[in-house]
Amino acid sequence: MKKFLLRTGRYTLFILVALEILVRVFHLYTEDPPRFIDEKQVEKRVPGHTGYAVTGNRNQNFSKFRINRAGFNSFREFEPTTKKRELALIGDSFIEGFHQDYDDSTGKKIEQLLEDTEVYEYGYAGYDLANQMHLIQAYRKDFEKIDEIIVYLNYESDLQRATYKPDYGRIALLSSSLFKIRDNIKLLAYGSKIGILEPIKKLLTGAKNKAPKALNDNREQNLVSVGVSDSVQKTYLDNFKNLVAQYGFDHCKTSILLDSRKTPYDFLVYLDEQNYSYIDYGVTFEAATRPVNLIYDHHWNDYGRELIAKVVAHHIAIKNSYHITCD
């Protein structure tokens, strides 16, 4: 019996080591650059990290990321001045763009359509409108120099709170020994990515069937399609008003990027009545001749990003044709 157990242990160890080697050789695991909250209470990535983000259990999406000095995934550094023209693109994982090579990002595509314009991509998985408004205020000296600001708004998930509070608990959890072990043992990282470790994680953390809100970055459930109650819509609108009252909103150079198909009509009416500029990519996506999202994920695919770039560039071109200045 003792020999049997020793032999079983050796074989099990051999198999685990072999699987670890295979996962590393074929790079089946995804890399998640570390996060932190800076001195201005802005949550971002630790600068200087490069690597590959992997989606699916067979490398269905394999893309390179690069975290710049500002702490965001981007092909360029953010160096706004009054001598050149810049556009800031702010949002969650859709803007962060880990599903695409950093040098073929949405921001890069926008630059290719606009003359003499640098695009700064302030994207971070999990950002909501409170994060974004706080970011603009925290780095207001930079944003005062930036000519255009595009704020991505996912109505069903980005208006759930009226104030910003840095989530130190989230950062502490992601920096915990348990997560470090997972990230360093690539077989565990791969198992976590494809969901094999979910029962174990729930057992260890005491989590229910629903993923913890603090770690749930895939927030694309279409609440509008299943019906958002009037009370929820009122709460979301009140939250929007509270955030604007607290942080302000530069109507001259700030526009909201949204999908009208997932945004209640009454909210769009309010934006129109209060002269908020918004860019509706929903109409363009509806008329698309092929899929705009990844087949295994809700994020935009390359074609979707091209369409986003076109609607943003068109918006800027129309605005410039009216010679609107922010002096």
Short mmCIF file of C-alpha atoms in Angstrom, two decimals:
data_model
loop_
_atom_site.label_atom_id
_atom_site.label_comp_id
_atom_site.label_asym_id
_atom_site.label_seq_id
_atom_site.Cartn_x
_atom_site.Cartn_y
_atom_site.Cartn_z
CA MET A 1 0.00 0.00 0.00
CA LYS A 2 2.85 2.33 0.89
CA LYS A 3 4.58 1.61 -2.43
CA PHE A 4 1.33 2.21 -4.28
CA LEU A 5 0.86 5.61 -2.62
CA LEU A 6 4.47 6.62 -3.29
CA ARG A 7 4.20 5.55 -6.91
CA THR A 8 0.88 7.40 -7.30
CA GLY A 9 2.43 10.50 -5.77
CA ARG A 10 5.42 10.36 -8.14
CA TYR A 11 3.21 9.89 -11.20
CA THR A 12 0.92 12.69 -10.10
CA LEU A 13 3.88 15.01 -9.59
CA PHE A 14 5.31 14.02 -12.99
CA ILE A 15 2.00 14.71 -14.72
CA LEU A 16 1.63 18.10 -13.01
CA VAL A 17 5.19 19.10 -13.96
CA ALA A 18 4.59 17.96 -17.55
CA LEU A 19 1.36 19.96 -17.73
CA GLU A 20 3.11 23.01 -16.25
CA ILE A 21 5.78 22.77 -18.96
CA LEU A 22 3.17 22.41 -21.71
CA VAL A 23 1.19 25.41 -20.45
CA ARG A 24 4.37 27.50 -20.40
CA VAL A 25 5.65 26.31 -23.80
CA PHE A 26 2.35 26.99 -25.57
CA HIS A 27 1.68 30.10 -23.45
CA LEU A 28 -1.85 29.00 -22.61
CA TYR A 29 -1.95 31.23 -19.54
CA THR A 30 -2.83 34.91 -19.54
CA GLU A 31 -0.76 37.59 -17.86
CA ASP A 32 -2.39 40.25 -15.73
CA PRO A 33 -0.07 43.20 -15.05
CA PRO A 34 -0.21 44.19 -11.36
CA ARG A 35 -2.52 46.96 -10.21
CA PHE A 36 -2.09 49.67 -7.60
CA ILE A 37 -3.70 52.87 -6.35
CA ASP A 38 -1.43 55.89 -6.77
CA GLU A 39 -0.98 58.94 -4.55
CA LYS A 40 -3.95 60.63 -6.25
CA GLN A 41 -6.16 57.63 -5.41
CA VAL A 42 -6.37 56.57 -9.05
CA GLU A 43 -6.41 52.82 -9.65
CA LYS A 44 -4.15 51.78 -12.52
CA ARG A 45 -1.50 49.27 -13.63
CA VAL A 46 2.08 49.25 -12.40
CA PRO A 47 4.14 50.95 -15.16
CA GLY A 48 6.74 49.13 -17.21
CA HIS A 49 5.07 45.74 -17.57
CA THR A 50 4.80 43.98 -20.92
CA GLY A 51 3.39 40.57 -21.75
CA TYR A 52 0.56 38.70 -23.43
CA ALA A 53 -3.12 38.54 -22.63
CA VAL A 54 -4.69 35.22 -23.60
CA THR A 55 -8.39 34.46 -24.00
CA GLY A 56 -9.94 31.03 -24.47
CA ASN A 57 -8.56 27.58 -23.72
CA ARG A 58 -6.70 27.31 -27.03
CA ASN A 59 -5.16 30.78 -27.35
CA GLN A 60 -8.20 31.98 -29.24
CA ASN A 61 -6.96 35.51 -28.68
CA PHE A 62 -3.27 36.18 -28.08
CA SER A 63 -2.31 39.83 -27.82
CA LYS A 64 0.59 41.84 -26.47
CA PHE A 65 0.19 44.60 -23.91
CA ARG A 66 2.50 47.41 -22.79
CA ILE A 67 1.91 49.46 -19.65
CA ASN A 68 3.28 52.96 -20.12
CA ARG A 69 4.66 55.34 -17.51
CA ALA A 70 1.17 56.62 -16.73
CA GLY A 71 0.02 53.09 -15.82
CA PHE A 72 -2.18 52.35 -18.83
CA ASN A 73 -1.96 49.94 -21.76
CA SER A 74 -0.87 52.11 -24.68
CA PHE A 75 1.46 52.33 -27.67
CA ARG A 76 2.59 55.81 -26.60
CA GLU A 77 3.44 57.82 -23.51
CA PHE A 78 1.07 60.54 -22.33
CA GLU A 79 2.78 63.90 -22.70
CA PRO A 80 0.06 66.52 -23.25
CA THR A 81 1.12 70.06 -24.15
CA THR A 82 -0.60 73.15 -25.49
CA LYS A 83 1.55 72.96 -28.63
CA LYS A 84 -0.01 69.84 -30.14
CA ARG A 85 -3.43 68.26 -30.43
CA GLU A 86 -4.42 65.36 -28.16
CA LEU A 87 -7.49 63.21 -27.59
CA ALA A 88 -8.08 61.25 -24.39
CA LEU A 89 -10.07 58.02 -24.62
CA ILE A 90 -11.22 56.93 -21.14
CA GLY A 91 -13.04 53.75 -20.18
CA ASP A 92 -13.01 50.20 -18.87
CA SER A 93 -11.64 46.98 -20.39
CA PHE A 94 -13.09 47.89 -23.80
CA ILE A 95 -10.72 50.87 -23.89
CA GLU A 96 -7.88 49.09 -22.06
CA GLY A 97 -7.80 46.75 -25.03
CA PHE A 98 -6.10 43.63 -23.73
CA HIS A 99 -7.91 41.76 -26.53
CA GLN A 100 -5.74 43.40 -29.18
CA ASP A 101 -2.05 44.13 -29.70
CA TYR A 102 -1.28 47.43 -27.99
CA ASP A 103 0.15 48.87 -31.22
CA ASP A 104 -3.05 48.08 -33.16
CA SER A 105 -5.46 49.47 -30.57
CA THR A 106 -8.61 51.54 -30.96
CA GLY A 107 -6.57 54.64 -30.15
CA LYS A 108 -4.05 53.79 -32.86
CA LYS A 109 -6.86 53.36 -35.37
CA ILE A 110 -8.30 56.75 -34.39
CA GLU A 111 -4.90 58.37 -34.89
CA GLN A 112 -4.73 56.95 -38.41
CA LEU A 113 -8.01 58.72 -39.22
CA LEU A 114 -7.24 62.07 -37.62
CA GLU A 115 -4.51 64.44 -38.74
CA ASP A 116 -1.85 65.54 -36.26
CA THR A 117 -3.65 64.08 -33.23
CA GLU A 118 -2.19 61.96 -30.45
CA VAL A 119 -4.63 59.58 -28.73
CA TYR A 120 -4.12 58.75 -25.07
CA GLU A 121 -5.92 55.58 -23.95
CA TYR A 122 -6.84 55.74 -20.26
CA GLY A 123 -8.39 52.27 -20.15
CA TYR A 124 -8.63 50.07 -17.07
CA ALA A 125 -10.72 46.94 -16.53
CA GLY A 126 -13.41 47.69 -13.99
CA TYR A 127 -13.59 51.47 -14.42
CA ASP A 128 -17.05 53.01 -14.11
CA LEU A 129 -18.07 56.65 -14.54
CA ALA A 130 -17.01 57.47 -10.96
CA ASN A 131 -13.49 56.17 -11.68
CA GLN A 132 -13.34 58.13 -14.91
CA MET A 133 -14.56 61.41 -13.43
CA HIS A 134 -12.13 61.08 -10.53
CA LEU A 135 -9.30 60.37 -12.97
CA ILE A 136 -10.00 63.56 -14.92
CA GLN A 137 -10.07 65.64 -11.74
CA ALA A 138 -7.00 63.98 -10.20
CA TYR A 139 -4.96 64.75 -13.32
CA ARG A 140 -6.75 67.96 -14.23
CA LYS A 141 -3.51 69.75 -15.15
CA ASP A 142 -2.93 67.16 -17.88
CA PHE A 143 -6.56 67.11 -19.03
CA GLU A 144 -6.65 70.91 -19.24
CA LYS A 145 -4.03 70.61 -22.00
CA ILE A 146 -5.82 67.79 -23.82
CA ASP A 147 -8.08 69.06 -26.61
CA GLU A 148 -10.75 66.34 -26.72
CA ILE A 149 -11.98 63.93 -24.05
CA ILE A 150 -14.06 60.86 -24.94
CA VAL A 151 -15.63 59.06 -21.96
CA TYR A 152 -16.91 55.54 -22.62
CA LEU A 153 -20.21 54.90 -20.83
CA ASN A 154 -21.76 51.46 -20.48
CA TYR A 155 -25.14 52.46 -19.03
CA GLU A 156 -26.01 49.16 -17.41
CA SER A 157 -22.84 49.00 -15.28
CA ASP A 158 -21.17 52.42 -15.12
CA LEU A 159 -23.78 54.38 -13.15
CA GLN A 160 -24.22 52.16 -10.12
CA ARG A 161 -22.61 54.57 -7.66
CA ALA A 162 -22.79 58.31 -7.06
CA THR A 163 -19.39 58.83 -5.46
CA TYR A 164 -15.89 57.53 -5.97
CA LYS A 165 -14.08 55.53 -3.33
CA PRO A 166 -10.78 53.75 -4.06
CA ASP A 167 -11.08 50.01 -3.64
CA TYR A 168 -8.02 49.19 -1.53
CA GLY A 169 -9.58 45.83 -0.64
CA ARG A 170 -9.59 44.78 -4.28
CA ILE A 171 -5.92 45.68 -4.67
CA ALA A 172 -5.00 43.87 -1.47
CA LEU A 173 -6.82 40.73 -2.61
CA LEU A 174 -5.17 40.77 -6.04
CA SER A 175 -1.78 41.21 -4.33
CA SER A 176 -2.39 38.45 -1.78
CA SER A 177 -0.27 35.31 -1.51
CA LEU A 178 -3.07 33.21 -2.98
CA PHE A 179 -3.14 35.25 -6.18
CA LYS A 180 0.68 35.40 -6.36
CA ILE A 181 0.85 31.60 -6.15
CA ARG A 182 -1.75 31.34 -8.91
CA ASP A 183 0.16 33.76 -11.14
CA ASN A 184 3.53 32.06 -10.67
CA ILE A 185 2.30 28.51 -11.20
CA LYS A 186 1.11 28.80 -14.79
CA LEU A 187 -0.95 25.62 -14.65
CA LEU A 188 -3.01 27.23 -11.88
CA ALA A 189 -3.27 30.45 -13.88
CA TYR A 190 -4.51 28.48 -16.89
CA GLY A 191 -6.96 26.47 -14.77
CA SER A 192 -8.29 29.67 -13.25
CA LYS A 193 -8.71 31.24 -16.69
CA ILE A 194 -10.82 28.41 -18.08
CA GLY A 195 -12.87 28.00 -14.90
CA ILE A 196 -11.54 24.67 -13.59
CA LEU A 197 -10.58 26.23 -10.27
CA GLU A 198 -13.90 27.97 -9.66
CA PRO A 199 -15.22 25.35 -7.18
CA ILE A 200 -11.96 25.49 -5.23
CA LYS A 201 -11.91 29.31 -5.20
CA LYS A 202 -15.50 29.41 -3.95
CA LEU A 203 -14.65 26.92 -1.23
CA LEU A 204 -11.62 28.91 -0.09
CA THR A 205 -13.24 32.34 -0.28
CA GLY A 206 -16.74 31.33 0.77
CA ALA A 207 -18.11 32.98 -2.37
CA LYS A 208 -21.58 32.29 -3.67
CA ASN A 209 -22.36 31.29 -7.23
CA LYS A 210 -22.17 34.91 -8.34
CA ALA A 211 -18.68 36.30 -8.85
CA PRO A 212 -17.59 38.98 -6.36
CA LYS A 213 -18.48 42.41 -7.66
CA ALA A 214 -15.01 43.78 -6.93
CA LEU A 215 -13.41 41.25 -9.28
CA ASN A 216 -16.08 41.05 -11.96
CA ASP A 217 -14.64 42.97 -14.93
CA ASN A 218 -16.88 41.33 -17.54
CA ARG A 219 -19.91 43.57 -16.99
CA GLU A 220 -21.66 43.22 -20.33
CA GLN A 221 -24.97 41.80 -19.14
CA ASN A 222 -27.56 43.71 -21.10
CA LEU A 223 -29.87 44.93 -18.35
CA VAL A 224 -31.78 47.07 -20.80
CA SER A 225 -32.80 44.08 -22.89
CA VAL A 226 -34.30 42.35 -19.87
CA GLY A 227 -35.86 45.56 -18.59
CA VAL A 228 -34.50 48.18 -16.20
CA SER A 229 -37.09 49.35 -13.72
CA ASP A 230 -38.05 53.00 -13.44
CA SER A 231 -36.56 53.14 -9.95
CA VAL A 232 -33.21 51.84 -11.22
CA GLN A 233 -33.24 54.34 -14.09
CA LYS A 234 -33.93 57.14 -11.61
CA THR A 235 -31.07 55.97 -9.41
CA TYR A 236 -28.70 55.86 -12.36
CA LEU A 237 -29.72 59.33 -13.48
CA ASP A 238 -29.30 60.69 -9.94
CA ASN A 239 -25.87 59.08 -9.76
CA PHE A 240 -24.92 60.71 -13.04
CA LYS A 241 -26.09 64.11 -11.80
CA ASN A 242 -24.23 63.70 -8.51
CA LEU A 243 -20.98 62.81 -10.25
CA VAL A 244 -21.26 65.78 -12.59
CA ALA A 245 -22.08 68.09 -9.68
CA GLN A 246 -19.05 66.86 -7.77
CA TYR A 247 -16.48 66.74 -10.56
CA GLY A 248 -17.88 69.07 -13.19
CA PHE A 249 -18.21 68.37 -16.89
CA ASP A 250 -16.44 70.33 -19.62
CA HIS A 251 -19.19 70.41 -22.24
CA CYS A 252 -16.91 72.07 -24.74
CA LYS A 253 -14.38 69.27 -25.15
CA THR A 254 -15.93 66.22 -23.50
CA SER A 255 -18.16 63.70 -25.27
CA ILE A 256 -19.73 60.45 -24.07
CA LEU A 257 -19.25 57.30 -26.14
CA LEU A 258 -22.30 55.04 -25.78
CA ASP A 259 -24.49 52.43 -27.41
CA SER A 260 -28.05 53.74 -27.77
CA ARG A 261 -29.37 50.17 -28.08
CA LYS A 262 -28.34 49.56 -24.45
CA THR A 263 -29.21 53.00 -23.12
CA PRO A 264 -32.76 53.96 -22.06
CA TYR A 265 -34.47 56.56 -24.22
CA ASP A 266 -35.18 58.83 -21.24
CA PHE A 267 -31.48 59.03 -20.39
CA LEU A 268 -30.65 60.00 -23.97
CA VAL A 269 -33.36 62.66 -23.85
CA TYR A 270 -31.83 64.05 -20.66
CA LEU A 271 -28.40 64.23 -22.32
CA ASP A 272 -29.93 66.09 -25.26
CA GLU A 273 -31.85 68.51 -23.06
CA GLN A 274 -28.78 69.31 -20.97
CA ASN A 275 -26.54 69.69 -24.03
CA TYR A 276 -24.27 66.75 -23.30
CA SER A 277 -22.39 65.72 -26.41
CA TYR A 278 -22.49 61.98 -27.03
CA ILE A 279 -21.27 59.64 -29.72
CA ASP A 280 -23.69 56.81 -30.50
CA TYR A 281 -21.92 53.81 -31.98
CA GLY A 282 -25.02 51.62 -31.60
CA VAL A 283 -26.46 52.66 -34.97
CA THR A 284 -23.18 51.86 -36.69
CA PHE A 285 -22.91 48.47 -34.99
CA GLU A 286 -26.51 47.67 -35.90
CA ALA A 287 -25.74 48.28 -39.56
CA ALA A 288 -22.47 46.31 -39.48
CA THR A 289 -22.09 43.70 -42.20
CA ARG A 290 -20.23 41.23 -39.97
CA PRO A 291 -19.78 40.53 -36.24
CA VAL A 292 -18.31 43.38 -34.19
CA ASN A 293 -17.56 41.35 -31.05
CA LEU A 294 -15.23 38.44 -30.36
CA ILE A 295 -17.00 35.10 -30.72
CA TYR A 296 -15.96 33.95 -27.23
CA ASP A 297 -16.15 37.33 -25.51
CA HIS A 298 -18.28 40.49 -25.52
CA HIS A 299 -15.35 42.79 -26.26
CA TRP A 300 -14.98 44.43 -29.65
CA ASN A 301 -13.09 42.50 -32.30
CA ASP A 302 -10.81 44.21 -34.82
CA TYR A 303 -13.72 45.15 -37.08
CA GLY A 304 -15.64 46.55 -34.12
CA ARG A 305 -12.65 48.66 -33.11
CA GLU A 306 -12.36 49.97 -36.66
CA LEU A 307 -16.00 51.07 -36.53
CA ILE A 308 -15.49 52.71 -33.13
CA ALA A 309 -12.49 54.59 -34.53
CA LYS A 310 -14.55 55.78 -37.50
CA VAL A 311 -17.47 57.08 -35.43
CA VAL A 312 -15.08 58.90 -33.08
CA ALA A 313 -13.11 60.40 -35.96
CA HIS A 314 -16.34 61.42 -37.70
CA HIS A 315 -17.56 63.11 -34.52
CA ILE A 316 -14.32 65.08 -34.20
CA ALA A 317 -14.42 66.05 -37.88
CA ILE A 318 -18.01 67.36 -37.57
CA LYS A 319 -17.09 69.25 -34.42
CA ASN A 320 -14.07 70.81 -36.10
CA SER A 321 -16.17 71.83 -39.09
CA TYR A 322 -18.17 74.07 -36.73
CA HIS A 323 -14.90 75.61 -35.51
CA ILE A 324 -15.83 75.10 -31.86
CA THR A 325 -13.12 76.33 -29.50
CA CYS A 326 -12.77 75.90 -25.76
CA ASP A 327 -11.05 79.18 -24.96
#
